[in-house]
Amino acid sequence: MKEIRRAENAGFCFGVKQAIEKAEKAAEESSGKIYSMGSLIHNERVTEDLKKKGIDVIESLDEIPDLEEGVKVIIRSHGEGKVFYEEAELKNIELVDATCPFVAKIHKLVNNTEKQVIIVGDEKHPEVLGISGWCRKPAIVVSSRSDAEKVEEDDLFIVTQTTIREKTLSDVLSVFDEKNKSYQVNNTICSATAKRQKSCEELAADSDLMIVIGGRHSSNTKKLYEISKKNCANSYFVENIDDLPLKELKKCNRIGIAAGASTPECTIKEVIARMSDVTL
Ligand code: F3S
């Protein structure tokens, strides 16, 4: 008897899911033009789909023609800084705020402190830029032990980019401990990635064959594939239905499915449907 099981946390995280839903709802309800500030997700298929629904990607509010009226701009799950909201208000642009609630919580934290904020994360990442934009005085961004070594300030208020590894935070904290810095740490790492990896690991350990679905360039899908392969040697990285190992699938009974953070639900469903066709 064939069995196809899907990992519990496969595909979009809660924050991205709600951003896409808000964008689609805005497109349905609005008669004016809709833009998203940056891509809602790094997946061409989703971006193309949203474009067909009338949502274009912009990188700055300046790209919106002056005479356009009834414009709405979607803020993606990474969030934006305070200045962005002020600029939109000045330009009379309605915002659809799809900032992930976990990220919005970090904005509140940093906006409520007078202390020196340290953001542990990648200084170029849009989420980190957004968090910086809510700090009362310029934040310091660190991503490694050597960055932390350079921090001269004391009495620190630490937050983390939601997607960094725990190890990065502990490395930074160990430097501050060595230097006897006083700090308050808010571990704002999101559990979505860890949960996705754990459910992939557990399913792989209990499957004859694993299919990991995601884009070839998606680093989190590559990581999932590695985890899967460690626990089930018979693991395959699949971008779409054309990559399915049909012969192998026919031979196996307990098949598991995992998917990366930017893999849309429609791709996962298509793969499962195609697999059900060939394995039944
Ligand atoms: Fe996703 Fe929000 Fe976590 S966007 S990764 S649920 S912080």
PDB file of C-alpha atoms and ligand atoms in Angstrom:
ATOM      1  CA  MET A   1       0.000   0.000   0.000  1.00  0.00           C
ATOM      2  CA  LYS A   2       1.497   3.331  -1.121  1.00  0.00           C
ATOM      3  CA  GLU A   3       1.549   6.186   1.324  1.00  0.00           C
ATOM      4  CA  ILE A   4       2.386   9.818   0.484  1.00  0.00           C
ATOM      5  CA  ARG A   5       2.888  12.024   3.538  1.00  0.00           C
ATOM      6  CA  ARG A   6       3.618  15.716   3.673  1.00  0.00           C
ATOM      7  CA  ALA A   7       5.859  17.261   6.342  1.00  0.00           C
ATOM      8  CA  GLU A   8       3.829  19.309   8.786  1.00  0.00           C
ATOM      9  CA  ASN A   9       5.633  22.577   8.132  1.00  0.00           C
ATOM     10  CA  ALA A  10       6.252  22.493   4.390  1.00  0.00           C
ATOM     11  CA  GLY A  11       6.277  25.644   2.268  1.00  0.00           C
ATOM     12  CA  PHE A  12       5.437  29.233   3.235  1.00  0.00           C
ATOM     13  CA  CYS A  13       5.723  30.336   6.842  1.00  0.00           C
ATOM     14  CA  PHE A  14       2.808  32.055   8.546  1.00  0.00           C
ATOM     15  CA  GLY A  15       4.185  35.568   7.856  1.00  0.00           C
ATOM     16  CA  VAL A  16       4.604  35.079   4.111  1.00  0.00           C
ATOM     17  CA  LYS A  17       1.258  33.290   3.806  1.00  0.00           C
ATOM     18  CA  GLN A  18      -0.598  36.188   5.409  1.00  0.00           C
ATOM     19  CA  ALA A  19       1.271  38.727   3.230  1.00  0.00           C
ATOM     20  CA  ILE A  20       0.225  36.944   0.030  1.00  0.00           C
ATOM     21  CA  GLU A  21      -3.365  36.633   1.265  1.00  0.00           C
ATOM     22  CA  LYS A  22      -3.517  40.342   2.128  1.00  0.00           C
ATOM     23  CA  ALA A  23      -2.084  41.235  -1.289  1.00  0.00           C
ATOM     24  CA  GLU A  24      -4.597  39.053  -3.123  1.00  0.00           C
ATOM     25  CA  LYS A  25      -7.489  40.459  -1.100  1.00  0.00           C
ATOM     26  CA  ALA A  26      -6.330  44.035  -1.823  1.00  0.00           C
ATOM     27  CA  ALA A  27      -6.135  43.224  -5.541  1.00  0.00           C
ATOM     28  CA  GLU A  28      -9.665  41.816  -5.536  1.00  0.00           C
ATOM     29  CA  GLU A  29     -11.181  44.737  -3.655  1.00  0.00           C
ATOM     30  CA  SER A  30      -9.323  47.672  -5.124  1.00  0.00           C
ATOM     31  CA  SER A  31     -10.160  49.582  -8.271  1.00  0.00           C
ATOM     32  CA  GLY A  32      -6.904  51.592  -8.211  1.00  0.00           C
ATOM     33  CA  LYS A  33      -3.371  50.449  -8.913  1.00  0.00           C
ATOM     34  CA  ILE A  34      -1.575  48.241  -6.412  1.00  0.00           C
ATOM     35  CA  TYR A  35       2.152  47.957  -5.862  1.00  0.00           C
ATOM     36  CA  SER A  36       4.243  45.853  -3.553  1.00  0.00           C
ATOM     37  CA  MET A  37       7.297  47.373  -1.963  1.00  0.00           C
ATOM     38  CA  GLY A  38       9.865  44.787  -3.085  1.00  0.00           C
ATOM     39  CA  SER A  39       8.891  41.211  -4.038  1.00  0.00           C
ATOM     40  CA  LEU A  40       6.547  39.617  -1.523  1.00  0.00           C
ATOM     41  CA  ILE A  41       8.508  36.405  -1.907  1.00  0.00           C
ATOM     42  CA  HIS A  42      11.499  35.221  -3.945  1.00  0.00           C
ATOM     43  CA  ASN A  43       9.595  32.975  -6.260  1.00  0.00           C
ATOM     44  CA  GLU A  44       9.091  33.884  -9.902  1.00  0.00           C
ATOM     45  CA  ARG A  45       5.857  31.974 -10.263  1.00  0.00           C
ATOM     46  CA  VAL A  46       4.242  33.780  -7.337  1.00  0.00           C
ATOM     47  CA  THR A  47       5.528  37.190  -8.491  1.00  0.00           C
ATOM     48  CA  GLU A  48       4.165  36.504 -12.011  1.00  0.00           C
ATOM     49  CA  ASP A  49       0.798  35.407 -10.570  1.00  0.00           C
ATOM     50  CA  LEU A  50       0.559  38.577  -8.493  1.00  0.00           C
ATOM     51  CA  LYS A  51       1.484  40.653 -11.527  1.00  0.00           C
ATOM     52  CA  LYS A  52      -1.383  39.075 -13.446  1.00  0.00           C
ATOM     53  CA  LYS A  53      -3.647  40.104 -10.583  1.00  0.00           C
ATOM     54  CA  GLY A  54      -2.456  43.702 -11.042  1.00  0.00           C
ATOM     55  CA  ILE A  55       0.286  43.930  -8.409  1.00  0.00           C
ATOM     56  CA  ASP A  56       3.569  45.399  -9.632  1.00  0.00           C
ATOM     57  CA  VAL A  57       6.809  45.435  -7.674  1.00  0.00           C
ATOM     58  CA  ILE A  58       8.462  48.789  -6.884  1.00  0.00           C
ATOM     59  CA  GLU A  59      11.665  49.503  -4.984  1.00  0.00           C
ATOM     60  CA  SER A  60      10.755  53.042  -3.914  1.00  0.00           C
ATOM     61  CA  LEU A  61       7.607  55.188  -3.574  1.00  0.00           C
ATOM     62  CA  ASP A  62       9.206  57.620  -6.059  1.00  0.00           C
ATOM     63  CA  GLU A  63       8.455  55.124  -8.821  1.00  0.00           C
ATOM     64  CA  ILE A  64       4.719  55.788  -8.487  1.00  0.00           C
ATOM     65  CA  PRO A  65       3.563  58.368 -11.052  1.00  0.00           C
ATOM     66  CA  ASP A  66       2.371  61.605  -9.386  1.00  0.00           C
ATOM     67  CA  LEU A  67      -0.994  61.654 -11.058  1.00  0.00           C
ATOM     68  CA  GLU A  68      -2.007  58.136 -10.137  1.00  0.00           C
ATOM     69  CA  GLU A  69      -4.929  58.143  -7.703  1.00  0.00           C
ATOM     70  CA  GLY A  70      -6.327  55.525  -5.328  1.00  0.00           C
ATOM     71  CA  VAL A  71      -2.949  53.818  -5.197  1.00  0.00           C
ATOM     72  CA  LYS A  72      -2.260  51.142  -2.575  1.00  0.00           C
ATOM     73  CA  VAL A  73       1.160  49.893  -1.594  1.00  0.00           C
ATOM     74  CA  ILE A  74       1.683  46.563   0.143  1.00  0.00           C
ATOM     75  CA  ILE A  75       4.386  46.353   2.783  1.00  0.00           C
ATOM     76  CA  ARG A  76       5.819  42.833   2.659  1.00  0.00           C
ATOM     77  CA  SER A  77       6.454  40.585   5.658  1.00  0.00           C
ATOM     78  CA  HIS A  78      10.018  41.964   6.148  1.00  0.00           C
ATOM     79  CA  GLY A  79       8.511  45.322   7.170  1.00  0.00           C
ATOM     80  CA  GLU A  80       9.667  48.903   6.569  1.00  0.00           C
ATOM     81  CA  GLY A  81      11.143  51.686   8.691  1.00  0.00           C
ATOM     82  CA  LYS A  82       9.145  54.537  10.240  1.00  0.00           C
ATOM     83  CA  VAL A  83      10.173  57.012   7.524  1.00  0.00           C
ATOM     84  CA  PHE A  84       8.476  54.884   4.899  1.00  0.00           C
ATOM     85  CA  TYR A  85       5.091  55.235   6.645  1.00  0.00           C
ATOM     86  CA  GLU A  86       5.605  59.005   6.932  1.00  0.00           C
ATOM     87  CA  GLU A  87       6.521  59.304   3.258  1.00  0.00           C
ATOM     88  CA  ALA A  88       3.427  57.314   2.236  1.00  0.00           C
ATOM     89  CA  GLU A  89       1.228  59.575   4.353  1.00  0.00           C
ATOM     90  CA  LEU A  90       2.744  62.692   2.796  1.00  0.00           C
ATOM     91  CA  LYS A  91       2.081  61.309  -0.671  1.00  0.00           C
ATOM     92  CA  ASN A  92      -1.444  60.258   0.290  1.00  0.00           C
ATOM     93  CA  ILE A  93      -0.717  56.629  -0.484  1.00  0.00           C
ATOM     94  CA  GLU A  94      -2.791  53.982   1.282  1.00  0.00           C
ATOM     95  CA  LEU A  95      -0.716  51.192   2.791  1.00  0.00           C
ATOM     96  CA  VAL A  96      -1.648  47.533   3.080  1.00  0.00           C
ATOM     97  CA  ASP A  97       0.576  46.555   5.966  1.00  0.00           C
ATOM     98  CA  ALA A  98       1.582  42.898   5.666  1.00  0.00           C
ATOM     99  CA  THR A  99       4.557  43.180   8.025  1.00  0.00           C
ATOM    100  CA  CYS A 100       4.874  39.827   9.796  1.00  0.00           C
ATOM    101  CA  PRO A 101       3.550  40.275  13.365  1.00  0.00           C
ATOM    102  CA  PHE A 102       6.819  38.829  14.699  1.00  0.00           C
ATOM    103  CA  VAL A 103       8.765  41.539  12.869  1.00  0.00           C
ATOM    104  CA  ALA A 104       6.310  44.257  13.951  1.00  0.00           C
ATOM    105  CA  LYS A 105       6.968  43.172  17.535  1.00  0.00           C
ATOM    106  CA  ILE A 106      10.699  43.869  17.037  1.00  0.00           C
ATOM    107  CA  HIS A 107       9.839  47.343  15.680  1.00  0.00           C
ATOM    108  CA  LYS A 108       7.940  48.062  18.903  1.00  0.00           C
ATOM    109  CA  LEU A 109      10.742  46.752  21.096  1.00  0.00           C
ATOM    110  CA  VAL A 110      13.436  48.933  19.529  1.00  0.00           C
ATOM    111  CA  ASN A 111      11.182  51.958  19.346  1.00  0.00           C
ATOM    112  CA  ASN A 112      10.521  51.747  23.078  1.00  0.00           C
ATOM    113  CA  THR A 113      14.108  51.858  24.251  1.00  0.00           C
ATOM    114  CA  GLU A 114      16.582  54.683  24.735  1.00  0.00           C
ATOM    115  CA  LYS A 115      19.458  52.204  24.986  1.00  0.00           C
ATOM    116  CA  GLN A 116      21.954  51.433  22.244  1.00  0.00           C
ATOM    117  CA  VAL A 117      20.244  48.886  19.977  1.00  0.00           C
ATOM    118  CA  ILE A 118      22.303  46.035  18.569  1.00  0.00           C
ATOM    119  CA  ILE A 119      20.694  44.103  15.729  1.00  0.00           C
ATOM    120  CA  VAL A 120      22.237  40.684  15.210  1.00  0.00           C
ATOM    121  CA  GLY A 121      21.734  40.059  11.506  1.00  0.00           C
ATOM    122  CA  ASP A 122      22.756  40.944   7.976  1.00  0.00           C
ATOM    123  CA  GLU A 123      23.064  44.724   7.616  1.00  0.00           C
ATOM    124  CA  LYS A 124      21.800  44.656   4.009  1.00  0.00           C
ATOM    125  CA  HIS A 125      18.758  42.486   4.681  1.00  0.00           C
ATOM    126  CA  PRO A 126      15.470  44.416   4.205  1.00  0.00           C
ATOM    127  CA  GLU A 127      14.168  43.192   7.551  1.00  0.00           C
ATOM    128  CA  VAL A 128      17.242  44.595   9.329  1.00  0.00           C
ATOM    129  CA  LEU A 129      16.942  47.902   7.450  1.00  0.00           C
ATOM    130  CA  GLY A 130      13.294  48.088   8.546  1.00  0.00           C
ATOM    131  CA  ILE A 131      14.168  47.381  12.192  1.00  0.00           C
ATOM    132  CA  SER A 132      16.932  50.028  12.093  1.00  0.00           C
ATOM    133  CA  GLY A 133      14.315  52.459  10.858  1.00  0.00           C
ATOM    134  CA  TRP A 134      12.386  52.159  14.139  1.00  0.00           C
ATOM    135  CA  CYS A 135      15.356  52.772  16.439  1.00  0.00           C
ATOM    136  CA  ARG A 136      15.497  56.113  18.268  1.00  0.00           C
ATOM    137  CA  LYS A 137      19.215  56.453  17.582  1.00  0.00           C
ATOM    138  CA  PRO A 138      21.311  54.667  14.967  1.00  0.00           C
ATOM    139  CA  ALA A 139      21.452  50.920  15.568  1.00  0.00           C
ATOM    140  CA  ILE A 140      24.629  48.864  15.322  1.00  0.00           C
ATOM    141  CA  VAL A 141      24.308  45.741  13.173  1.00  0.00           C
ATOM    142  CA  VAL A 142      26.579  42.771  13.920  1.00  0.00           C
ATOM    143  CA  SER A 143      26.680  39.379  12.260  1.00  0.00           C
ATOM    144  CA  SER A 144      29.835  37.766  13.634  1.00  0.00           C
ATOM    145  CA  ARG A 145      32.265  37.624  16.537  1.00  0.00           C
ATOM    146  CA  SER A 146      34.565  40.080  14.780  1.00  0.00           C
ATOM    147  CA  ASP A 147      31.730  42.607  14.337  1.00  0.00           C
ATOM    148  CA  ALA A 148      30.889  42.240  18.029  1.00  0.00           C
ATOM    149  CA  GLU A 149      34.554  42.826  18.979  1.00  0.00           C
ATOM    150  CA  LYS A 150      34.318  46.303  17.439  1.00  0.00           C
ATOM    151  CA  VAL A 151      31.356  47.446  19.565  1.00  0.00           C
ATOM    152  CA  GLU A 152      32.554  50.119  22.005  1.00  0.00           C
ATOM    153  CA  GLU A 153      29.180  51.059  23.516  1.00  0.00           C
ATOM    154  CA  ASP A 154      27.815  49.499  26.702  1.00  0.00           C
ATOM    155  CA  ASP A 155      24.336  48.974  28.204  1.00  0.00           C
ATOM    156  CA  LEU A 156      23.099  47.312  25.038  1.00  0.00           C
ATOM    157  CA  PHE A 157      19.622  46.346  23.894  1.00  0.00           C
ATOM    158  CA  ILE A 158      19.942  43.332  21.606  1.00  0.00           C
ATOM    159  CA  VAL A 159      17.405  42.057  19.066  1.00  0.00           C
ATOM    160  CA  THR A 160      17.887  39.533  16.274  1.00  0.00           C
ATOM    161  CA  GLN A 161      16.880  39.290  12.643  1.00  0.00           C
ATOM    162  CA  THR A 162      14.158  36.600  12.624  1.00  0.00           C
ATOM    163  CA  THR A 163      15.992  34.230  10.268  1.00  0.00           C
ATOM    164  CA  ILE A 164      19.518  34.110  11.730  1.00  0.00           C
ATOM    165  CA  ARG A 165      20.946  30.956  13.289  1.00  0.00           C
ATOM    166  CA  GLU A 166      21.036  30.593  17.091  1.00  0.00           C
ATOM    167  CA  LYS A 167      24.788  30.046  16.785  1.00  0.00           C
ATOM    168  CA  THR A 168      25.275  33.583  15.382  1.00  0.00           C
ATOM    169  CA  LEU A 169      23.509  35.052  18.405  1.00  0.00           C
ATOM    170  CA  SER A 170      25.461  32.924  20.904  1.00  0.00           C
ATOM    171  CA  ASP A 171      28.772  33.870  19.202  1.00  0.00           C
ATOM    172  CA  VAL A 172      27.951  37.574  19.549  1.00  0.00           C
ATOM    173  CA  LEU A 173      26.811  37.194  23.165  1.00  0.00           C
ATOM    174  CA  SER A 174      29.989  35.322  24.117  1.00  0.00           C
ATOM    175  CA  VAL A 175      32.064  38.301  22.892  1.00  0.00           C
ATOM    176  CA  PHE A 176      29.951  40.717  24.944  1.00  0.00           C
ATOM    177  CA  ASP A 177      30.336  38.415  27.976  1.00  0.00           C
ATOM    178  CA  GLU A 178      34.128  38.328  27.539  1.00  0.00           C
ATOM    179  CA  LYS A 179      34.115  42.123  27.428  1.00  0.00           C
ATOM    180  CA  ASN A 180      31.860  42.355  30.485  1.00  0.00           C
ATOM    181  CA  LYS A 181      29.265  44.395  28.635  1.00  0.00           C
ATOM    182  CA  SER A 182      25.897  44.829  30.213  1.00  0.00           C
ATOM    183  CA  TYR A 183      23.061  43.937  27.880  1.00  0.00           C
ATOM    184  CA  GLN A 184      19.429  42.970  27.616  1.00  0.00           C
ATOM    185  CA  VAL A 185      18.820  40.325  24.986  1.00  0.00           C
ATOM    186  CA  ASN A 186      15.566  39.765  23.103  1.00  0.00           C
ATOM    187  CA  ASN A 187      15.910  36.580  21.130  1.00  0.00           C
ATOM    188  CA  THR A 188      13.568  37.365  18.248  1.00  0.00           C
ATOM    189  CA  ILE A 189      14.652  34.449  16.044  1.00  0.00           C
ATOM    190  CA  CYS A 190      11.525  32.975  14.468  1.00  0.00           C
ATOM    191  CA  SER A 191      10.872  29.270  15.009  1.00  0.00           C
ATOM    192  CA  ALA A 192       9.381  28.743  11.503  1.00  0.00           C
ATOM    193  CA  THR A 193      12.687  27.635   9.943  1.00  0.00           C
ATOM    194  CA  ALA A 194      13.602  25.299  12.813  1.00  0.00           C
ATOM    195  CA  LYS A 195      10.113  23.738  12.738  1.00  0.00           C
ATOM    196  CA  ARG A 196      10.265  23.239   8.970  1.00  0.00           C
ATOM    197  CA  GLN A 197      13.643  21.526   9.298  1.00  0.00           C
ATOM    198  CA  LYS A 198      12.557  19.362  12.223  1.00  0.00           C
ATOM    199  CA  SER A 199       9.406  18.114  10.515  1.00  0.00           C
ATOM    200  CA  CYS A 200      11.457  17.316   7.376  1.00  0.00           C
ATOM    201  CA  GLU A 201      14.004  15.411   9.477  1.00  0.00           C
ATOM    202  CA  GLU A 202      11.360  13.354  11.285  1.00  0.00           C
ATOM    203  CA  LEU A 203       9.478  12.494   8.124  1.00  0.00           C
ATOM    204  CA  ALA A 204      12.682  11.582   6.240  1.00  0.00           C
ATOM    205  CA  ALA A 205      13.707   9.211   9.040  1.00  0.00           C
ATOM    206  CA  ASP A 206      10.404   7.384   8.576  1.00  0.00           C
ATOM    207  CA  SER A 207      10.233   7.303   4.745  1.00  0.00           C
ATOM    208  CA  ASP A 208      11.600   5.079   1.932  1.00  0.00           C
ATOM    209  CA  LEU A 209      11.893   8.038  -0.402  1.00  0.00           C
ATOM    210  CA  MET A 210      11.812  11.806   0.142  1.00  0.00           C
ATOM    211  CA  ILE A 211      10.921  14.548  -2.307  1.00  0.00           C
ATOM    212  CA  VAL A 212      12.143  18.030  -1.324  1.00  0.00           C
ATOM    213  CA  ILE A 213      10.423  20.722  -3.405  1.00  0.00           C
ATOM    214  CA  GLY A 214      11.921  24.169  -4.001  1.00  0.00           C
ATOM    215  CA  GLY A 215      13.914  26.469  -6.283  1.00  0.00           C
ATOM    216  CA  ARG A 216      17.472  25.422  -7.208  1.00  0.00           C
ATOM    217  CA  HIS A 217      18.768  28.738  -5.852  1.00  0.00           C
ATOM    218  CA  SER A 218      16.824  28.635  -2.608  1.00  0.00           C
ATOM    219  CA  SER A 219      19.363  28.199   0.168  1.00  0.00           C
ATOM    220  CA  ASN A 220      16.769  27.090   2.717  1.00  0.00           C
ATOM    221  CA  THR A 221      15.525  24.353   0.346  1.00  0.00           C
ATOM    222  CA  LYS A 222      19.121  23.175  -0.168  1.00  0.00           C
ATOM    223  CA  LYS A 223      19.482  22.958   3.597  1.00  0.00           C
ATOM    224  CA  LEU A 224      16.252  20.950   3.835  1.00  0.00           C
ATOM    225  CA  TYR A 225      17.535  18.592   1.155  1.00  0.00           C
ATOM    226  CA  GLU A 226      20.758  18.019   3.121  1.00  0.00           C
ATOM    227  CA  ILE A 227      18.768  17.236   6.272  1.00  0.00           C
ATOM    228  CA  SER A 228      16.520  14.916   4.310  1.00  0.00           C
ATOM    229  CA  LYS A 229      19.452  13.103   2.666  1.00  0.00           C
ATOM    230  CA  LYS A 230      21.077  12.505   6.041  1.00  0.00           C
ATOM    231  CA  ASN A 231      17.969  10.762   7.286  1.00  0.00           C
ATOM    232  CA  CYS A 232      16.823   9.111   4.067  1.00  0.00           C
ATOM    233  CA  ALA A 233      19.521   8.325   1.469  1.00  0.00           C
ATOM    234  CA  ASN A 234      16.813   8.107  -1.176  1.00  0.00           C
ATOM    235  CA  SER A 235      16.083  11.866  -1.241  1.00  0.00           C
ATOM    236  CA  TYR A 236      15.408  13.945  -4.366  1.00  0.00           C
ATOM    237  CA  PHE A 237      15.525  17.702  -4.926  1.00  0.00           C
ATOM    238  CA  VAL A 238      12.616  18.611  -7.172  1.00  0.00           C
ATOM    239  CA  GLU A 239      11.854  22.018  -8.676  1.00  0.00           C
ATOM    240  CA  ASN A 240       8.626  20.983 -10.425  1.00  0.00           C
ATOM    241  CA  ILE A 241       6.778  17.888 -11.668  1.00  0.00           C
ATOM    242  CA  ASP A 242       9.238  17.374 -14.543  1.00  0.00           C
ATOM    243  CA  ASP A 243      11.991  16.520 -12.049  1.00  0.00           C
ATOM    244  CA  LEU A 244      10.096  13.686 -10.335  1.00  0.00           C
ATOM    245  CA  PRO A 245      12.032  10.382 -10.271  1.00  0.00           C
ATOM    246  CA  LEU A 246       9.109   8.360 -11.630  1.00  0.00           C
ATOM    247  CA  LYS A 247      10.825   4.949 -11.721  1.00  0.00           C
ATOM    248  CA  GLU A 248      12.053   5.276  -8.151  1.00  0.00           C
ATOM    249  CA  LEU A 249       8.654   6.443  -6.947  1.00  0.00           C
ATOM    250  CA  LYS A 250       7.035   3.291  -8.298  1.00  0.00           C
ATOM    251  CA  LYS A 251       9.411   1.137  -6.262  1.00  0.00           C
ATOM    252  CA  CYS A 252       8.774   2.846  -2.898  1.00  0.00           C
ATOM    253  CA  ASN A 253       5.831   2.640  -0.533  1.00  0.00           C
ATOM    254  CA  ARG A 254       6.430   5.268   2.131  1.00  0.00           C
ATOM    255  CA  ILE A 255       7.024   8.574   0.390  1.00  0.00           C
ATOM    256  CA  GLY A 256       7.615  11.868   2.211  1.00  0.00           C
ATOM    257  CA  ILE A 257       7.286  15.440   0.927  1.00  0.00           C
ATOM    258  CA  ALA A 258       9.022  18.527   2.274  1.00  0.00           C
ATOM    259  CA  ALA A 259       9.144  22.017   0.742  1.00  0.00           C
ATOM    260  CA  GLY A 260      11.246  25.166   1.174  1.00  0.00           C
ATOM    261  CA  ALA A 261      10.022  28.479   2.565  1.00  0.00           C
ATOM    262  CA  SER A 262       9.425  30.047  -0.858  1.00  0.00           C
ATOM    263  CA  THR A 263       7.700  27.065  -2.480  1.00  0.00           C
ATOM    264  CA  PRO A 264       4.103  28.000  -3.295  1.00  0.00           C
ATOM    265  CA  GLU A 265       1.231  25.768  -2.292  1.00  0.00           C
ATOM    266  CA  CYS A 266       0.201  25.239  -5.944  1.00  0.00           C
ATOM    267  CA  THR A 267       3.624  23.721  -6.765  1.00  0.00           C
ATOM    268  CA  ILE A 268       3.433  21.383  -3.756  1.00  0.00           C
ATOM    269  CA  LYS A 269      -0.090  20.288  -4.715  1.00  0.00           C
ATOM    270  CA  GLU A 270       0.871  19.707  -8.355  1.00  0.00           C
ATOM    271  CA  VAL A 271       3.796  17.518  -7.318  1.00  0.00           C
ATOM    272  CA  ILE A 272       1.625  15.498  -4.934  1.00  0.00           C
ATOM    273  CA  ALA A 273      -1.095  15.087  -7.578  1.00  0.00           C
ATOM    274  CA  ARG A 274       1.418  13.906 -10.204  1.00  0.00           C
ATOM    275  CA  MET A 275       2.974  11.498  -7.730  1.00  0.00           C
ATOM    276  CA  SER A 276      -0.409  10.054  -6.813  1.00  0.00           C
ATOM    277  CA  ASP A 277      -1.045   9.437 -10.533  1.00  0.00           C
ATOM    278  CA  VAL A 278       2.171   7.535 -11.094  1.00  0.00           C
ATOM    279  CA  THR A 279       2.308   5.607  -7.850  1.00  0.00           C
ATOM    280  CA  LEU A 280      -1.293   4.364  -7.666  1.00  0.00           C
TER     281      LEU A 280
HETATM  282 FE1  F3S B   1       8.033  33.995   8.444  1.00  0.00          FE
HETATM  283 FE2  F3S B   1       7.429  35.933  10.064  1.00  0.00          FE
HETATM  284 FE3  F3S B   1       8.920  33.964  10.860  1.00  0.00          FE
HETATM  285  S1  F3S B   1       7.852  36.124   7.913  1.00  0.00           S
HETATM  286  S2  F3S B   1      10.056  33.338   9.060  1.00  0.00           S
HETATM  287  S3  F3S B   1       6.791  33.810  10.310  1.00  0.00           S
HETATM  288  S4  F3S B   1       9.214  36.099  11.320  1.00  0.00           S
END
